[in-house]
Every structure is written in C-alpha cells, then in structure tokens.
Amino acid sequence: MLLSSTVNPAEIINQLFPNLWVFIAHVIATIILLILLSKWVYNPFRKAMRARRQKIQEMITDAADKQTKATIKEKTALEMLTTAKVDASSIISEAHAEAEAKKHNLLDETKKEIVHLNEQARKELAKEKEQYQDDIRKAIINTAFDAAEHLLEKEISKEKHQKIIEDFIDNLN
Amino acid sequence: MNNKSLIFANLIPDETQSGMGAWSYTVLLPQLITIVITTFIIMMLSIGYYKRLKKLGPTDVPGGLVLFAEMSIKWVEQQVVELMGPKYKSLTIYVMYLLLYIGIGNLMSVVGFESVATAYTVPLSMGLVTFIGIYYFGIKYHKIVFFKKYIVNPLELLTQFVPLISISFRLFGNILGGSIIMALFSSLMGFIWGQIPYIGPVDLLSGVTLPFLSLYFDVFDGIIQAYIFAILTISYWALEIKEENNKGSEERVVAVKRKPLSKKELKIAQKA
C-alpha cells in the first residue's frame, strides 16, 4: 500500500524520474542477488538434480541388471527343470524297460527251468521205470529160473533157458 | 557548492516545490529501504534453501522450502527453455531474480513499505537490461541485417523504444496505480466513516474493506506484474532468436526440396 505521502505531487515527480540512490541500491542489489542466486540457489539445485538423476539412473541400471540376471537364472532354472524332467522321464522309461527285460528274462529262465526240470523228471522217471522194469525182469528171470528148475528139474542149456525167459517176459508185456 | 555537496543536497523532498521543480535525483526515497529489505529476504531464503539442500542426499525426499523452491526453479527453467531454448537455460537465474525481486519487492507494500516498482528508476533499470538484451540477441543472430529495418523504414527508430517504455511503465503504472487507488479508497472510507456521528476515531470501515483491496492490488497484482515482466523479458529476447531459427528452418526445407533423387529412388518413384 502506498503511503499517503504518495498523493503529494512532489513525491510522485521524484518517484517517476530517475533517482541516484535508488539506482545505486538497485544495481548493488541486482549484483548481489544474481551472484547469490547463482551460487546458493541455481547451481546447487542443478548439482542436486544431476546427483539425483545419476542416482536414479544407477538404480534403474542396477534394477535392469538384476532383472537380466534374474531372467537368465529363471531361464537356466527352466532349462534345468526341463532337462531334469527329460532325464527323469528317460530314467523311468529305462528302468521300466530294464524291469520289463528282467521280467522277461526271469520268466524265460523260469520257463526253461521248468522245462528242464520236467525233462529231468521225465528222464528220471523213464530211468526209474527202466530200472524197475530191469529189476522186475531180473526178479522174474530169477523166479523163472527157480520155477523152471523146480518144474522141469532137468538141465537145459543156457541159451535155451535165456530164450524161454525172454519169451515169457515178452508175453508179459 | 562542489560536486560532493551536489550529490548529497536535497536528501529530503521539498514539499514547497511543485512540477519539475520538485524533482531532485538525490532525494532519499522510501523505496531504498524496500530494496534493502527485499534483498535481505531473498538472501535469507537462498541461504535457507542452500542449507537445507546440503543436508539432503540424492535419495532423500525433499520437503517444505526445498520442495517448493525446486518446483519453482524447475518451472522457471521450463519457461526459459520453452521460450528461448535449452542453450539459454542459464538465463533462469536472471528470470528467478526478476520474479523474486519484483514479487517480494511488491509484496512489501502489504506490511506498509513502498513497493520497489513505485520508484520508476527500478522498472526503468530492469527494462533497460531487457532493451539491451534485445539488441544483444538481435545483433548476435541477425548480424548487420538487424539494422537493415531502420534503413528501410526510419520509423522503426521510434518503435524500437516501445519495448522499453511498455515493459517499464506497465510495471510502474500498475503498482503505482494500485497504490493510488488504495490511498484514494482509504481516504473515501475515512470520509464516509467521518460522516457517522459519535462513532469514535477508529476507522472500522477501512479496516474491513481495505484488506480485500490490498489482497488484489498488493498481493495478486504484485505477483502477476512480476510474472508478466519476467515473461515479457524472455519473450522479447526469444523473438530475436526465433526469427533467426525460423529462417534457418525454412532454408533447410528448401535445401531438402532441392536435393536431386538418386537413380534407385527415381525407379522406385516411377514404379509407385
């Protein structure tokens, strides 16, 4: 608010026309303020802005680096997971195949064993049968000899005797 | 009377004198105190900002004065860059000075001091800087062509002072006009209050009405005039730069048009 003295024409005239002291004060104030605003306000402001921008840039770069690393790690982990899955699948199928093969082998072996055992049993049976037949034949021969000796009470040749027995046995069969 | 006594004579205005007889370039005007106080306030604000800013790290969040100052500086810088280009970013300091000096200098009237702009010496001095700036940028960008307009049209010699008169008188007239209106309104309120009998010496009518007028004439008008002065200054300077830049861009367009097409380009053009 202008003071009431402003209404005084002399005062207005002096305010309108150049004044030495005001000019000197204004020039000094201008110089001081320009230096001051430059040194204490604008330059520190720009310096602070630069520092902030640099820090933000660093943070962005750091975040980008971390993201890249994370992406690489994620990719590696995914690859590892895929490989592990493939490996696991391969191991399972291999184990499955191996088990199948073993199963087949075992079955084959068992079958062979059974066949072999059967064969062996049959052979033994046949052998025992033969043995028994042989024993029976011998027993019959002996019995026949005894019977013949007793019944005929006469000497017969060995060949004739043998023939009689064999005929007897053949008749038995 | 020697030279020294000539300078220090008439330190107090002679109220008996009238017209040009009352003028003395050595009279002590009340605006002197306003200039000193304004400078002191800006100094305090700058120191306050600087000290607070020093304490802040690059990752700290600014607040209060620092935040307000940074937003304001950024805004001023943006205005300068938009009008004059990034090359003249450093002129932000001068625009900041204009805004603070005129703005705070005008706001001083709220607390009873004279506005700095009510002494025409101040707007004239700042206007002269703007005026010299116009010449500086004009000569820098247009070289000798800058003076060509005075030869073609001598009336330009008169119009060239328009920016100086316009910019300085706008500020001076607005602030002084506002002050005179305030003074007249105050007298009117006092007169009306005086007509009411048995009411006492306290002018309540002025006390109620004048703050609202002061809000407009001292605060709003004071800040607006600071903004207008600052923007006009860089606009005048930018005008000289822009004219040169526009001319340059036109030449570039012509150069691009004149560039002959290569055989390959011609074939493509024909096929198209």
CSV table of C-alpha atoms in Angstrom, one decimal:
chain,number,residue,atom,x,y,z
A,1,MET,CA,0.0,0.0,0.0
A,2,LEU,CA,1.4,3.4,-0.9
A,3,LEU,CA,1.6,5.8,2.0
A,4,SER,CA,-0.5,8.9,1.9
A,5,SER,CA,2.6,10.9,1.1
A,6,THR,CA,2.4,9.4,-2.5
A,7,VAL,CA,-0.5,11.6,-3.2
A,8,ASN,CA,1.9,14.6,-2.8
A,9,PRO,CA,2.8,15.7,-6.4
A,10,ALA,CA,6.4,16.4,-5.4
A,11,GLU,CA,6.7,12.8,-4.2
A,12,ILE,CA,5.2,11.4,-7.4
A,13,ILE,CA,7.6,13.5,-9.5
A,14,ASN,CA,10.6,12.2,-7.6
A,15,GLN,CA,9.3,8.6,-7.9
A,16,LEU,CA,8.7,9.0,-11.7
A,17,PHE,CA,12.1,10.5,-12.6
A,18,PRO,CA,15.5,8.8,-12.1
A,19,ASN,CA,16.9,8.7,-8.6
A,20,LEU,CA,20.6,8.2,-8.0
A,21,TRP,CA,20.3,6.4,-4.6
A,22,VAL,CA,17.6,4.1,-5.8
A,23,PHE,CA,19.6,3.3,-8.9
A,24,ILE,CA,22.8,2.6,-6.9
A,25,ALA,CA,20.9,0.5,-4.4
A,26,HIS,CA,19.1,-1.3,-7.2
A,27,VAL,CA,22.3,-2.1,-9.1
A,28,ILE,CA,24.1,-3.3,-5.9
A,29,ALA,CA,21.0,-5.4,-5.0
A,30,THR,CA,20.9,-6.8,-8.5
A,31,ILE,CA,24.6,-7.8,-8.5
A,32,ILE,CA,24.3,-9.3,-5.0
A,33,LEU,CA,21.1,-11.2,-5.9
A,34,LEU,CA,22.4,-12.5,-9.2
A,35,ILE,CA,25.6,-13.8,-7.5
A,36,LEU,CA,23.7,-15.2,-4.6
A,37,LEU,CA,21.0,-16.9,-6.7
A,38,SER,CA,23.7,-18.4,-8.9
A,39,LYS,CA,25.9,-19.6,-6.1
A,40,TRP,CA,23.4,-20.7,-3.5
A,41,VAL,CA,20.3,-21.5,-5.4
A,42,TYR,CA,20.5,-22.4,-9.1
A,43,ASN,CA,23.9,-24.1,-9.2
A,44,PRO,CA,23.3,-26.2,-6.1
A,45,PHE,CA,19.8,-27.0,-7.5
A,46,ARG,CA,21.3,-28.2,-10.8
A,47,LYS,CA,24.0,-30.1,-8.9
A,48,ALA,CA,21.4,-31.8,-6.7
A,49,MET,CA,19.3,-32.6,-9.8
A,50,ARG,CA,22.3,-34.1,-11.6
A,51,ALA,CA,23.1,-36.2,-8.5
A,52,ARG,CA,19.5,-37.3,-8.2
A,53,ARG,CA,19.3,-38.1,-11.9
A,54,GLN,CA,22.6,-40.0,-11.7
A,55,LYS,CA,21.4,-41.9,-8.6
A,56,ILE,CA,18.1,-42.8,-10.3
A,57,GLN,CA,20.0,-43.8,-13.5
A,58,GLU,CA,22.2,-46.0,-11.3
A,59,MET,CA,19.2,-47.5,-9.6
A,60,ILE,CA,17.5,-48.1,-13.0
A,61,THR,CA,20.7,-49.7,-14.4
A,62,ASP,CA,21.0,-51.8,-11.2
A,63,ALA,CA,17.4,-52.9,-11.4
A,64,ALA,CA,17.8,-53.7,-15.1
A,65,ASP,CA,21.0,-55.7,-14.4
A,66,LYS,CA,19.2,-57.6,-11.6
A,67,GLN,CA,16.2,-58.2,-13.8
A,68,THR,CA,18.5,-59.5,-16.6
A,69,LYS,CA,20.3,-61.8,-14.1
A,70,ALA,CA,17.0,-62.9,-12.7
A,71,THR,CA,15.8,-63.6,-16.2
A,72,ILE,CA,18.9,-65.6,-17.0
A,73,LYS,CA,18.6,-67.5,-13.8
A,74,GLU,CA,15.0,-68.2,-14.4
A,75,LYS,CA,15.9,-69.4,-17.9
A,76,THR,CA,18.6,-71.6,-16.6
A,77,ALA,CA,16.3,-72.9,-13.9
A,78,LEU,CA,13.7,-73.7,-16.5
A,79,GLU,CA,16.3,-75.3,-18.7
A,80,MET,CA,17.5,-77.4,-15.7
A,81,LEU,CA,13.9,-78.3,-14.9
A,82,THR,CA,13.2,-79.3,-18.4
A,83,THR,CA,16.5,-81.3,-18.5
A,84,ALA,CA,15.6,-82.9,-15.2
A,85,LYS,CA,12.2,-83.8,-16.4
A,86,VAL,CA,13.6,-85.3,-19.6
A,87,ASP,CA,16.2,-87.1,-17.5
A,88,ALA,CA,13.7,-88.4,-15.0
A,89,SER,CA,11.4,-89.5,-17.9
A,90,SER,CA,14.4,-91.2,-19.5
A,91,ILE,CA,15.4,-92.9,-16.2
A,92,ILE,CA,11.8,-94.0,-15.6
A,93,SER,CA,11.5,-95.4,-19.1
A,94,GLU,CA,14.9,-97.0,-18.9
A,95,ALA,CA,14.0,-98.6,-15.6
A,96,HIS,CA,10.7,-99.7,-17.0
A,97,ALA,CA,12.4,-101.3,-20.0
A,98,GLU,CA,15.0,-102.8,-17.8
A,99,ALA,CA,12.4,-104.2,-15.4
A,100,GLU,CA,10.4,-105.5,-18.4
A,101,ALA,CA,13.6,-107.1,-19.8
A,102,LYS,CA,14.4,-108.6,-16.4
A,103,LYS,CA,10.9,-109.8,-16.0
A,104,HIS,CA,11.0,-111.4,-19.4
A,105,ASN,CA,14.4,-113.0,-18.7
A,106,LEU,CA,13.2,-114.3,-15.4
A,107,LEU,CA,10.1,-115.7,-17.0
A,108,ASP,CA,12.1,-117.3,-19.8
A,109,GLU,CA,14.6,-118.6,-17.3
A,110,THR,CA,11.8,-119.9,-15.1
A,111,LYS,CA,10.1,-121.5,-18.1
A,112,LYS,CA,13.4,-123.0,-19.2
A,113,GLU,CA,14.0,-124.2,-15.7
A,114,ILE,CA,10.5,-125.7,-15.6
A,115,VAL,CA,11.0,-127.4,-19.0
A,116,HIS,CA,14.4,-128.6,-17.8
A,117,LEU,CA,13.0,-129.8,-14.6
A,118,ASN,CA,10.2,-131.5,-16.4
A,119,GLU,CA,12.6,-133.1,-18.8
A,120,GLN,CA,14.8,-134.2,-16.0
A,121,ALA,CA,11.9,-135.6,-14.1
A,122,ARG,CA,10.7,-137.4,-17.2
A,123,LYS,CA,14.2,-138.7,-17.8
A,124,GLU,CA,14.4,-139.8,-14.1
A,125,LEU,CA,11.0,-141.3,-14.4
A,126,ALA,CA,12.0,-143.2,-17.5
A,127,LYS,CA,15.2,-144.2,-15.9
A,128,GLU,CA,13.5,-145.4,-12.8
A,129,LYS,CA,10.9,-147.1,-14.9
A,130,GLU,CA,13.6,-148.8,-16.9
A,131,GLN,CA,15.4,-149.6,-13.6
A,132,TYR,CA,12.2,-151.0,-12.2
A,133,GLN,CA,11.5,-152.9,-15.4
A,134,ASP,CA,15.0,-154.2,-15.3
A,135,ASP,CA,14.7,-155.2,-11.7
A,136,ILE,CA,11.3,-156.7,-12.3
A,137,ARG,CA,12.8,-158.6,-15.3
A,138,LYS,CA,15.7,-159.8,-13.3
A,139,ALA,CA,13.3,-160.8,-10.5
A,140,ILE,CA,11.1,-162.6,-13.0
A,141,ILE,CA,14.1,-164.2,-14.6
A,142,ASN,CA,15.3,-165.4,-11.2
A,143,THR,CA,11.9,-166.5,-10.3
A,144,ALA,CA,11.5,-168.1,-13.7
A,145,PHE,CA,14.9,-169.8,-13.3
A,146,ASP,CA,13.8,-171.1,-9.9
A,147,ALA,CA,10.4,-172.1,-11.2
A,148,ALA,CA,11.9,-173.8,-14.3
A,149,GLU,CA,14.5,-175.6,-12.2
A,150,HIS,CA,11.8,-176.8,-9.9
A,151,LEU,CA,9.2,-177.6,-12.5
A,152,LEU,CA,11.3,-179.1,-15.2
A,153,GLU,CA,14.0,-180.5,-12.9
A,154,LYS,CA,16.1,-181.1,-15.8
A,155,GLU,CA,19.1,-179.4,-17.3
A,156,ILE,CA,18.6,-177.0,-20.0
A,157,SER,CA,21.2,-175.1,-21.9
A,158,LYS,CA,21.9,-171.6,-21.0
A,159,GLU,CA,20.8,-170.2,-24.4
A,160,LYS,CA,17.6,-172.2,-24.3
A,161,HIS,CA,16.9,-171.0,-20.9
A,162,GLN,CA,17.5,-167.5,-21.8
A,163,LYS,CA,15.2,-167.9,-24.7
A,164,ILE,CA,12.4,-169.2,-22.6
A,165,ILE,CA,12.7,-166.4,-20.2
A,166,GLU,CA,12.7,-163.7,-22.8
A,167,ASP,CA,9.6,-165.2,-24.4
A,168,PHE,CA,8.0,-165.3,-21.1
A,169,ILE,CA,8.8,-161.7,-20.5
A,170,ASP,CA,7.6,-160.7,-23.9
A,171,ASN,CA,4.4,-162.5,-23.2
A,172,LEU,CA,4.1,-160.5,-20.0
A,173,ASN,CA,4.3,-157.3,-21.9
B,1,MET,CA,28.9,24.2,-3.9
B,2,ASN,CA,31.3,21.4,-5.0
B,3,ASN,CA,30.3,18.1,-6.7
B,4,LYS,CA,30.1,16.2,-3.5
B,5,SER,CA,27.7,18.6,-1.9
B,6,LEU,CA,25.7,18.5,-5.2
B,7,ILE,CA,25.1,14.8,-4.8
B,8,PHE,CA,24.1,14.9,-1.1
B,9,ALA,CA,21.9,18.0,-1.5
B,10,ASN,CA,18.1,17.6,-1.3
B,11,LEU,CA,18.1,14.4,0.6
B,12,ILE,CA,14.5,15.3,1.8
B,13,PRO,CA,11.9,16.3,-0.8
B,14,ASP,CA,10.9,19.9,-0.8
B,15,GLU,CA,7.2,20.0,-0.4
B,16,THR,CA,7.0,23.7,-1.2
B,17,GLN,CA,8.2,22.9,-4.7
B,18,SER,CA,5.8,21.8,-7.5
B,19,GLY,CA,6.1,20.4,-11.0
B,20,MET,CA,9.6,19.6,-12.3
B,21,GLY,CA,11.0,22.0,-9.7
B,22,ALA,CA,10.2,19.3,-7.1
B,23,TRP,CA,12.4,16.7,-8.8
B,24,SER,CA,15.8,16.0,-7.4
B,25,TYR,CA,17.8,13.0,-8.4
B,26,THR,CA,19.4,12.9,-5.0
B,27,VAL,CA,16.3,12.8,-2.8
B,28,LEU,CA,16.2,9.8,-0.5
B,29,LEU,CA,13.1,7.8,-1.5
B,30,PRO,CA,11.4,5.3,0.8
B,31,GLN,CA,11.9,2.6,-1.8
B,32,LEU,CA,15.6,2.4,-0.7
B,33,ILE,CA,14.6,0.6,2.5
B,34,THR,CA,12.3,-1.7,0.5
B,35,ILE,CA,15.2,-2.6,-1.8
B,36,VAL,CA,17.5,-3.4,1.2
B,37,ILE,CA,14.8,-5.5,2.9
B,38,THR,CA,13.8,-7.3,-0.3
B,39,THR,CA,17.5,-8.2,-0.9
B,40,PHE,CA,17.8,-9.3,2.7
B,41,ILE,CA,14.7,-11.5,2.5
B,42,ILE,CA,15.8,-13.1,-0.8
B,43,MET,CA,19.3,-13.7,0.8
B,44,MET,CA,17.7,-15.4,3.8
B,45,LEU,CA,15.5,-17.6,1.6
B,46,SER,CA,18.5,-18.5,-0.6
B,47,ILE,CA,20.6,-19.4,2.5
B,48,GLY,CA,17.7,-21.4,4.0
B,49,TYR,CA,17.3,-23.3,0.8
B,50,TYR,CA,21.1,-23.9,0.4
B,51,LYS,CA,21.5,-25.1,4.0
B,52,ARG,CA,18.5,-27.5,3.7
B,53,LEU,CA,19.6,-28.7,0.3
B,54,LYS,CA,23.1,-29.5,1.6
B,55,LYS,CA,21.7,-31.8,4.2
B,56,LEU,CA,19.7,-33.8,1.6
B,57,GLY,CA,21.2,-36.8,0.0
B,58,PRO,CA,20.4,-37.9,-3.6
B,59,THR,CA,17.9,-40.4,-2.4
B,60,ASP,CA,16.3,-38.2,0.3
B,61,VAL,CA,12.8,-36.9,-0.3
B,62,PRO,CA,12.8,-33.0,-0.3
B,63,GLY,CA,10.1,-31.3,1.6
B,64,GLY,CA,8.9,-27.9,2.7
B,65,LEU,CA,11.0,-25.0,1.5
B,66,VAL,CA,13.3,-27.2,-0.6
B,67,LEU,CA,10.4,-28.9,-2.4
B,68,PHE,CA,8.7,-25.6,-3.1
B,69,ALA,CA,11.9,-23.9,-4.3
B,70,GLU,CA,12.8,-26.9,-6.5
B,71,MET,CA,9.4,-26.9,-8.1
B,72,SER,CA,9.5,-23.2,-8.6
B,73,ILE,CA,13.1,-23.3,-10.1
B,74,LYS,CA,12.1,-26.2,-12.4
B,75,TRP,CA,9.0,-24.3,-13.5
B,76,VAL,CA,11.1,-21.1,-14.3
B,77,GLU,CA,13.7,-23.2,-16.1
B,78,GLN,CA,11.0,-24.8,-18.1
B,79,GLN,CA,9.6,-21.4,-19.1
B,80,VAL,CA,13.1,-20.2,-20.2
B,81,VAL,CA,13.8,-23.4,-22.1
B,82,GLU,CA,10.4,-23.4,-23.9
B,83,LEU,CA,10.8,-19.7,-24.9
B,84,MET,CA,14.5,-19.4,-25.6
B,85,GLY,CA,15.7,-23.0,-26.0
B,86,PRO,CA,18.0,-25.2,-23.9
B,87,LYS,CA,21.0,-23.2,-24.9
B,88,TYR,CA,19.9,-20.3,-22.7
B,89,LYS,CA,19.0,-22.4,-19.7
B,90,SER,CA,21.4,-20.3,-17.6
B,91,LEU,CA,19.2,-17.3,-18.0
B,92,THR,CA,16.9,-19.0,-15.4
B,93,ILE,CA,19.0,-17.1,-12.8
B,94,TYR,CA,18.0,-13.8,-14.2
B,95,VAL,CA,14.3,-14.7,-14.5
B,96,MET,CA,14.4,-16.0,-10.9
B,97,TYR,CA,15.9,-12.7,-9.9
B,98,LEU,CA,13.2,-10.8,-11.7
B,99,LEU,CA,10.4,-12.8,-10.2
B,100,LEU,CA,11.8,-12.7,-6.6
B,101,TYR,CA,12.9,-9.1,-6.7
B,102,ILE,CA,9.7,-7.7,-8.2
B,103,GLY,CA,7.4,-10.1,-6.5
B,104,ILE,CA,8.8,-9.8,-2.9
B,105,GLY,CA,9.5,-6.1,-3.6
B,106,ASN,CA,5.8,-5.5,-4.4
B,107,LEU,CA,4.6,-7.7,-1.5
B,108,MET,CA,6.5,-5.4,0.9
B,109,SER,CA,3.6,-3.0,0.5
B,110,VAL,CA,1.4,-5.4,2.4
B,111,VAL,CA,3.4,-4.6,5.6
B,112,GLY,CA,3.5,-0.8,4.9
B,113,PHE,CA,6.7,-0.4,2.9
B,114,GLU,CA,6.8,1.2,-0.5
B,115,SER,CA,6.8,-1.2,-3.4
B,116,VAL,CA,10.2,-1.3,-5.2
B,117,ALA,CA,8.4,-0.7,-8.5
B,118,THR,CA,6.8,2.6,-7.4
B,119,ALA,CA,10.2,4.2,-8.0
B,120,TYR,CA,10.4,4.3,-11.8
B,121,THR,CA,14.2,4.1,-11.6
B,122,VAL,CA,13.8,0.4,-10.7
B,123,PRO,CA,11.5,-0.7,-13.6
B,124,LEU,CA,13.4,1.5,-16.0
B,125,SER,CA,16.7,-0.1,-14.9
B,126,MET,CA,15.3,-3.6,-15.4
B,127,GLY,CA,13.6,-2.5,-18.6
B,128,LEU,CA,17.0,-1.2,-19.9
B,129,VAL,CA,18.5,-4.7,-19.3
B,130,THR,CA,15.7,-6.2,-21.4
B,131,PHE,CA,16.2,-3.5,-24.1
B,132,ILE,CA,19.9,-4.1,-24.2
B,133,GLY,CA,19.2,-7.8,-24.3
B,134,ILE,CA,17.0,-7.3,-27.4
B,135,TYR,CA,20.0,-5.6,-29.1
B,136,TYR,CA,22.4,-8.3,-28.0
B,137,PHE,CA,20.3,-11.2,-29.3
B,138,GLY,CA,19.3,-9.2,-32.4
B,139,ILE,CA,22.9,-8.4,-33.4
B,140,LYS,CA,24.1,-11.9,-32.4
B,141,TYR,CA,21.6,-13.7,-34.5
B,142,HIS,CA,20.8,-11.3,-37.3
B,143,LYS,CA,24.2,-9.6,-37.6
B,144,ILE,CA,24.1,-6.5,-39.7
B,145,VAL,CA,20.7,-7.4,-41.1
B,146,PHE,CA,19.3,-6.3,-37.6
B,147,PHE,CA,19.9,-2.6,-38.6
B,148,LYS,CA,18.5,-3.1,-42.1
B,149,LYS,CA,15.0,-2.4,-40.9
B,150,TYR,CA,16.0,1.2,-39.8
B,151,ILE,CA,17.2,2.0,-43.3
B,152,VAL,CA,14.2,0.5,-45.0
B,153,ASN,CA,11.8,2.2,-42.6
B,154,PRO,CA,13.2,5.0,-40.4
B,155,LEU,CA,10.0,5.0,-38.3
B,156,GLU,CA,11.4,1.8,-36.8
B,157,LEU,CA,13.9,4.0,-34.9
B,158,LEU,CA,11.0,5.3,-32.9
B,159,THR,CA,9.2,2.0,-32.4
B,160,GLN,CA,12.3,0.3,-31.1
B,161,PHE,CA,11.9,2.1,-27.8
B,162,VAL,CA,8.4,0.6,-27.4
B,163,PRO,CA,9.5,-2.5,-25.5
B,164,LEU,CA,11.5,-0.4,-23.0
B,165,ILE,CA,8.6,2.1,-22.4
B,166,SER,CA,6.0,-0.6,-22.5
B,167,ILE,CA,7.7,-3.1,-20.1
B,168,SER,CA,8.9,-0.5,-17.6
B,169,PHE,CA,5.7,1.7,-17.5
B,170,ARG,CA,3.5,-1.4,-17.3
B,171,LEU,CA,5.1,-2.4,-14.0
B,172,PHE,CA,5.4,1.1,-12.6
B,173,GLY,CA,1.9,2.1,-13.7
B,174,ASN,CA,0.2,-1.0,-12.4
B,175,ILE,CA,1.8,-0.9,-9.0
B,176,LEU,CA,1.6,2.9,-8.6
B,177,GLY,CA,-2.0,2.9,-9.9
B,178,GLY,CA,-2.9,0.2,-7.4
B,179,SER,CA,-1.3,2.2,-4.6
B,180,ILE,CA,-3.1,5.4,-5.6
B,181,ILE,CA,-6.4,3.5,-5.8
B,182,MET,CA,-5.7,2.1,-2.3
B,183,ALA,CA,-4.8,5.6,-0.9
B,184,LEU,CA,-7.9,7.1,-2.5
B,185,PHE,CA,-10.2,4.3,-1.3
B,186,SER,CA,-8.7,4.7,2.2
B,187,SER,CA,-9.5,8.4,2.1
B,188,LEU,CA,-13.0,7.7,0.9
B,189,MET,CA,-13.6,5.2,3.6
B,190,GLY,CA,-12.3,7.6,6.1
B,191,PHE,CA,-14.6,10.3,4.8
B,192,ILE,CA,-17.6,8.0,5.0
B,193,TRP,CA,-16.7,6.9,8.5
B,194,GLY,CA,-16.3,10.6,9.5
B,195,GLN,CA,-19.9,11.3,8.5
B,196,ILE,CA,-21.2,8.9,11.1
B,197,PRO,CA,-21.7,10.9,14.3
B,198,TYR,CA,-20.5,9.8,17.8
B,199,ILE,CA,-18.6,6.8,16.5
B,200,GLY,CA,-15.0,7.5,17.6
B,201,PRO,CA,-11.7,7.9,15.8
B,202,VAL,CA,-11.1,4.3,14.8
B,203,ASP,CA,-11.8,3.8,11.0
B,204,LEU,CA,-13.5,0.4,11.1
B,205,LEU,CA,-14.8,0.8,7.5
B,206,SER,CA,-11.3,1.0,6.1
B,207,GLY,CA,-10.3,-1.9,8.3
B,208,VAL,CA,-13.0,-4.1,6.8
B,209,THR,CA,-12.8,-3.2,3.2
B,210,LEU,CA,-9.1,-2.4,2.6
B,211,PRO,CA,-7.7,-5.9,3.2
B,212,PHE,CA,-9.7,-7.3,0.3
B,213,LEU,CA,-8.5,-4.5,-2.0
B,214,SER,CA,-5.0,-5.0,-0.7
B,215,LEU,CA,-5.2,-8.7,-1.5
B,216,TYR,CA,-5.8,-7.8,-5.1
B,217,PHE,CA,-3.7,-4.7,-5.6
B,218,ASP,CA,-0.7,-5.7,-3.4
B,219,VAL,CA,-0.6,-9.4,-3.4
B,220,PHE,CA,-2.2,-10.6,-6.6
B,221,ASP,CA,-1.3,-7.6,-8.8
B,222,GLY,CA,2.2,-7.5,-7.3
B,223,ILE,CA,2.9,-11.2,-8.2
B,224,ILE,CA,1.2,-11.0,-11.6
B,225,GLN,CA,3.3,-8.0,-12.6
B,226,ALA,CA,6.5,-9.8,-11.6
B,227,TYR,CA,5.5,-12.8,-13.8
B,228,ILE,CA,4.5,-10.5,-16.7
B,229,PHE,CA,7.7,-8.6,-16.5
B,230,ALA,CA,9.8,-11.7,-16.4
B,231,ILE,CA,7.9,-13.5,-19.2
B,232,LEU,CA,7.9,-10.4,-21.4
B,233,THR,CA,11.7,-10.0,-21.0
B,234,ILE,CA,12.5,-13.5,-22.2
B,235,SER,CA,9.8,-13.3,-24.8
B,236,TYR,CA,11.4,-10.2,-26.3
B,237,TRP,CA,14.7,-11.9,-26.3
B,238,ALA,CA,13.3,-15.2,-27.7
B,239,LEU,CA,11.6,-13.2,-30.5
B,240,GLU,CA,15.1,-12.3,-31.9
B,241,ILE,CA,16.3,-15.9,-31.6
B,242,LYS,CA,13.1,-17.4,-33.0
B,243,GLU,CA,13.2,-15.3,-36.1
B,244,GLU,CA,16.7,-16.5,-36.9
B,245,ASN,CA,15.8,-20.1,-36.1
B,246,ASN,CA,12.7,-19.9,-38.3
B,247,LYS,CA,14.7,-18.5,-41.2
B,248,GLY,CA,17.2,-21.3,-40.7
B,249,SER,CA,14.5,-24.0,-40.8
B,250,GLU,CA,12.9,-22.5,-43.9
B,251,GLU,CA,16.3,-22.7,-45.6
B,252,ARG,CA,16.7,-26.3,-44.5
B,253,VAL,CA,13.3,-27.2,-46.0
B,254,VAL,CA,14.3,-25.6,-49.3
B,255,ALA,CA,17.6,-27.4,-49.3
B,256,VAL,CA,15.8,-30.7,-48.8
B,257,LYS,CA,13.4,-30.0,-51.7
B,258,ARG,CA,16.3,-29.2,-54.0
B,259,LYS,CA,18.2,-32.4,-53.3
B,260,PRO,CA,18.1,-34.5,-56.5
B,261,LEU,CA,16.7,-38.0,-56.4
B,262,SER,CA,19.1,-40.9,-56.9
B,263,LYS,CA,18.6,-43.4,-59.8
B,264,LYS,CA,17.3,-46.0,-57.3
B,265,GLU,CA,14.9,-43.5,-55.8
B,266,LEU,CA,13.7,-42.5,-59.2
B,267,LYS,CA,13.0,-46.1,-60.2
B,268,ILE,CA,11.0,-46.6,-57.0
B,269,ALA,CA,9.1,-43.4,-57.6
B,270,GLN,CA,8.3,-44.4,-61.2
B,271,LYS,CA,7.1,-47.8,-60.1
B,272,ALA,CA,4.9,-46.2,-57.4
